Tab-separated table of C-alpha atoms in Angstrom:
chain	number	residue	atom	x	y	z
A	1	MET	CA	-6.094	23.619	-23.618
A	2	VAL	CA	-7.363	20.232	-23.383
A	3	SER	CA	-10.991	21.009	-24.232
A	4	SER	CA	-12.066	17.078	-23.716
A	5	ALA	CA	-11.015	17.493	-20.008
A	6	VAL	CA	-14.607	17.389	-18.911
A	7	CYS	CA	-14.789	14.006	-20.249
A	8	ILE	CA	-12.883	12.630	-17.367
A	9	ALA	CA	-16.132	12.165	-15.627
A	10	THR	CA	-17.875	10.312	-18.555
A	11	ILE	CA	-15.670	9.083	-21.717
A	12	THR	CA	-11.918	8.143	-20.587
A	13	ASP	CA	-11.018	7.545	-24.533
A	14	ASP	CA	-12.139	10.969	-25.222
A	15	LEU	CA	-9.547	12.585	-22.941
A	16	PHE	CA	-6.558	10.270	-23.101
A	17	THR	CA	-5.714	10.770	-26.882
A	18	GLU	CA	-2.331	11.414	-28.377
A	19	ASP	CA	-2.665	15.228	-28.750
A	20	PHE	CA	-3.408	14.802	-25.013
A	21	PHE	CA	-0.385	13.131	-23.638
A	22	LYS	CA	1.814	15.390	-26.133
A	23	LEU	CA	0.261	18.545	-24.291
A	24	ILE	CA	0.870	16.636	-21.100
A	25	GLU	CA	4.516	16.503	-21.644
A	26	LEU	CA	4.926	19.905	-23.028
A	27	ARG	CA	2.888	21.269	-19.896
A	28	TYR	CA	4.662	19.114	-17.058
A	29	SER	CA	7.454	16.782	-18.026
A	30	SER	CA	7.816	13.401	-19.852
A	31	ASP	CA	7.526	11.693	-16.482
A	32	SER	CA	3.971	12.922	-16.163
A	33	VAL	CA	2.941	10.969	-19.537
A	34	GLU	CA	3.715	7.827	-17.516
A	35	ASP	CA	1.512	9.026	-14.340
A	36	PHE	CA	-1.431	9.795	-16.717
A	37	SER	CA	-1.409	6.900	-18.527
A	38	ASP	CA	-1.306	4.805	-15.217
A	39	TRP	CA	-4.308	6.930	-14.376
A	40	ARG	CA	-5.935	6.215	-17.704
A	41	ASP	CA	-5.359	2.456	-16.939
A	42	THR	CA	-6.727	2.905	-13.239
A	43	ILE	CA	-10.048	4.566	-14.654
A	44	ASN	CA	-10.405	1.804	-17.095
A	45	LYS	CA	-10.062	-1.272	-14.696
A	46	GLY	CA	-12.267	0.962	-12.337
A	47	THR	CA	-14.906	0.606	-14.800
A	48	THR	CA	-14.975	-2.901	-14.459
A	49	LEU	CA	-15.204	-3.245	-10.975
A	50	GLY	CA	-17.981	-2.653	-8.272
A	51	ASP	CA	-17.889	0.299	-6.123
A	52	TYR	CA	-15.969	-1.035	-3.247
A	53	GLU	CA	-13.063	-1.863	-5.336
A	54	ARG	CA	-13.252	1.375	-7.261
A	55	LEU	CA	-12.840	3.180	-3.905
A	56	HIS	CA	-9.751	1.366	-2.786
A	57	LEU	CA	-8.383	1.641	-6.246
A	58	ALA	CA	-8.827	5.661	-6.643
A	59	ASN	CA	-7.825	6.108	-2.952
A	60	GLN	CA	-4.630	4.117	-3.346
A	61	PHE	CA	-3.775	5.715	-6.629
A	62	ALA	CA	-4.167	9.290	-5.172
A	63	ASN	CA	-2.363	8.659	-1.964
A	64	ARG	CA	0.342	7.199	-3.712
A	65	ARG	CA	0.961	9.571	-6.867
A	66	ILE	CA	0.124	12.866	-5.198
A	67	ARG	CA	2.116	14.344	-2.482
A	68	PHE	CA	0.889	16.616	0.303
A	69	VAL	CA	1.950	20.172	-0.217
A	70	SER	CA	0.218	23.350	1.022
A	71	ASP	CA	-1.540	25.798	-1.475
A	72	SER	CA	0.815	28.766	-0.441
A	73	ASP	CA	3.910	26.483	-1.266
A	74	HIS	CA	2.493	25.166	-4.375
A	75	TRP	CA	0.417	27.702	-5.842
A	76	HIS	CA	1.579	30.540	-3.883
A	77	LYS	CA	-2.356	31.512	-2.830
A	78	SER	CA	-3.925	30.885	0.357
A	79	ASP	CA	-6.848	28.452	-1.068
A	80	TYR	CA	-6.432	27.227	-4.353
A	81	TRP	CA	-8.671	24.218	-5.422
A	82	ALA	CA	-6.625	22.645	-8.505
A	83	THR	CA	-8.238	20.329	-11.174
A	84	PRO	CA	-7.297	16.681	-11.138
A	85	LEU	CA	-4.784	17.374	-14.284
A	86	GLU	CA	-2.883	20.074	-12.085
A	87	SER	CA	-2.793	17.704	-8.998
A	88	LEU	CA	-1.296	14.794	-11.056
A	89	GLY	CA	0.609	17.025	-13.291
A	90	THR	CA	2.163	18.602	-10.484
A	91	LYS	CA	2.305	15.595	-8.386
A	92	GLY	CA	1.055	17.469	-5.552
A	93	GLY	CA	-1.869	19.123	-3.435
A	94	ASP	CA	-3.404	19.738	-0.633
A	95	CYS	CA	-6.283	17.890	1.204
A	96	GLU	CA	-8.744	19.427	-0.841
A	97	ASP	CA	-7.215	18.545	-3.903
A	98	PHE	CA	-6.598	14.970	-2.916
A	99	ALA	CA	-10.413	14.857	-2.171
A	100	ILE	CA	-11.247	16.348	-5.623
A	101	PHE	CA	-9.080	13.992	-7.421
A	102	LYS	CA	-10.634	10.896	-6.065
A	103	TYR	CA	-14.031	12.518	-6.697
A	104	PHE	CA	-13.349	12.889	-10.460
A	105	THR	CA	-11.460	9.758	-10.642
A	106	LEU	CA	-14.490	7.784	-9.248
A	107	LYS	CA	-16.858	9.947	-11.211
A	108	ALA	CA	-14.910	8.453	-14.218
A	109	MET	CA	-15.097	5.010	-13.144
A	110	GLY	CA	-18.746	5.327	-13.142
A	111	VAL	CA	-19.698	5.822	-9.352
A	112	ASP	CA	-22.857	7.690	-8.943
A	113	GLU	CA	-22.099	11.467	-8.026
A	114	ASN	CA	-25.168	11.168	-5.627
A	115	LYS	CA	-23.149	8.805	-3.605
A	116	MET	CA	-20.388	11.020	-3.345
A	117	ARG	CA	-19.433	14.070	-1.257
A	118	LEU	CA	-16.377	16.534	-0.551
A	119	ARG	CA	-16.826	17.115	3.191
A	120	TYR	CA	-15.152	19.588	5.100
A	121	VAL	CA	-14.108	18.283	8.669
A	122	ARG	CA	-12.016	19.492	11.617
A	123	ALA	CA	-8.891	17.082	12.046
A	124	LEU	CA	-8.838	16.969	15.639
A	125	LEU	CA	-5.389	15.280	16.018
A	126	ILE	CA	-3.973	18.470	14.227
A	127	ASN	CA	-6.756	20.913	15.236
A	128	GLU	CA	-6.939	22.147	11.455
A	129	PRO	CA	-9.489	22.221	9.079
A	130	HIS	CA	-9.290	19.710	6.462
A	131	MET	CA	-11.026	17.892	3.385
A	132	VAL	CA	-12.270	14.333	2.871
A	133	LEU	CA	-14.156	12.412	0.025
A	134	ILE	CA	-17.150	10.120	1.733
A	135	TYR	CA	-19.229	7.741	0.022
A	136	PHE	CA	-22.670	6.722	0.866
A	137	GLU	CA	-23.919	3.036	-0.374
A	138	ASN	CA	-27.383	4.518	0.247
A	139	PRO	CA	-29.029	7.490	1.923
A	140	LYS	CA	-29.228	6.081	5.268
A	141	ALA	CA	-25.828	4.232	5.087
A	142	MET	CA	-22.890	5.134	7.594
A	143	PRO	CA	-20.674	6.908	4.880
A	144	LEU	CA	-17.140	5.534	4.139
A	145	VAL	CA	-14.134	8.129	4.410
A	146	LEU	CA	-11.620	8.680	1.669
A	147	ASP	CA	-8.629	10.714	3.178
A	148	ASN	CA	-4.786	11.417	2.713
A	149	LEU	CA	-4.141	11.469	6.261
A	150	LYS	CA	-5.076	8.191	7.190
A	151	THR	CA	-4.897	6.057	3.817
A	152	THR	CA	-7.319	3.159	5.201
A	153	ILE	CA	-11.121	3.748	4.007
A	154	LEU	CA	-12.987	3.521	7.111
A	155	PRO	CA	-16.762	4.304	8.205
A	156	ALA	CA	-17.357	7.419	9.261
A	157	ASP	CA	-18.087	6.487	13.018
A	158	GLN	CA	-14.573	4.964	13.121
A	159	ARG	CA	-13.103	8.129	12.358
A	160	ARG	CA	-13.501	9.963	15.886
A	161	ASP	CA	-10.545	12.041	14.743
A	162	LEU	CA	-12.842	14.094	12.185
A	163	LYS	CA	-15.492	16.438	13.162
A	164	PRO	CA	-17.996	17.027	10.257
A	165	VAL	CA	-18.495	20.519	9.319
A	166	TYR	CA	-20.310	20.513	5.873
A	167	SER	CA	-20.362	18.465	2.619
A	168	PHE	CA	-21.088	19.144	-0.824
A	169	ASN	CA	-20.877	17.928	-4.565
A	170	GLY	CA	-21.784	19.122	-7.990
A	171	GLN	CA	-25.689	19.255	-7.019
A	172	GLY	CA	-25.150	21.671	-4.123
A	173	LEU	CA	-23.995	22.178	-0.665
A	174	TRP	CA	-25.244	20.106	2.198
A	175	LEU	CA	-24.663	20.561	6.333
A	176	ALA	CA	-23.401	17.341	7.563
A	177	LYS	CA	-25.471	15.529	10.355
A	178	ALA	CA	-24.762	12.887	12.781
A	179	GLN	CA	-25.379	10.122	10.390
A	180	GLY	CA	-24.180	11.448	7.368
A	181	LEU	CA	-27.668	12.420	6.289
A	182	SER	CA	-27.658	16.098	4.625
A	183	THR	CA	-29.611	19.353	3.859
A	184	ALA	CA	-29.286	21.324	0.851
A	185	LYS	CA	-27.740	24.712	1.524
A	186	PRO	CA	-26.839	25.925	-2.045
A	187	ASN	CA	-25.478	29.546	-1.041
A	188	SER	CA	-22.529	28.526	1.167
A	189	GLY	CA	-19.199	29.644	0.469
A	190	GLY	CA	-17.688	26.407	-0.883
A	191	THR	CA	-19.836	26.718	-4.003
A	192	LYS	CA	-17.744	29.311	-5.517
A	193	ASN	CA	-14.899	27.193	-5.525
A	194	TRP	CA	-16.527	24.366	-6.825
A	195	THR	CA	-17.884	26.159	-9.515
A	196	ASP	CA	-14.489	27.781	-10.658
A	197	LEU	CA	-13.088	24.492	-10.293
A	198	VAL	CA	-15.549	22.958	-12.703
A	199	ASN	CA	-15.115	25.700	-15.136
A	200	ARG	CA	-11.223	25.238	-15.093
A	201	ILE	CA	-11.788	21.733	-15.723
A	202	GLU	CA	-14.010	22.383	-18.844
A	203	ASN	CA	-11.422	24.853	-19.861
A	204	GLY	CA	-8.740	21.847	-19.907
A	205	GLU	CA	-6.712	23.067	-16.984
């Protein structure tokens, strides 16, 4: 296992070691080594930028390197939250995996996790549940939406095709409100998937 995988949220040099890349090649493929090298370089570049540039860098990287594939086809499970290593290593994931990958990439770049939420929405144009990553410059600001359906980052009030359901991050679970303000709801179902995901990241999956 890559025991230092949790460090993607803090110290990138501690994750991207020679042993790490050897394990990536064994676990996935030689092509994946290049993807992970590019991910490392993207994170390192992001540490030198402001948040707005970081958002675009992480959003573009994820949307270009990960293809959409359903959990049933990809993991043979009805609902599976892949770690960033799994999503990039297999070059695939569903909407939740895109959002999770962007969240941890931005956190590794230095974006404050209190400014980010994974938000469950209903995608009205396809009438399906969907997940996006949202970013708040400050608690009263209109959040920006990072999505894999529409790859341009837009303010939430310009995404009328998305109906908010609830949002959360590692600090708890929040019910979405009209202007993106949130109220804690720590016992909702998303916390189990989140806790399982974080545990698997810490175990190097």
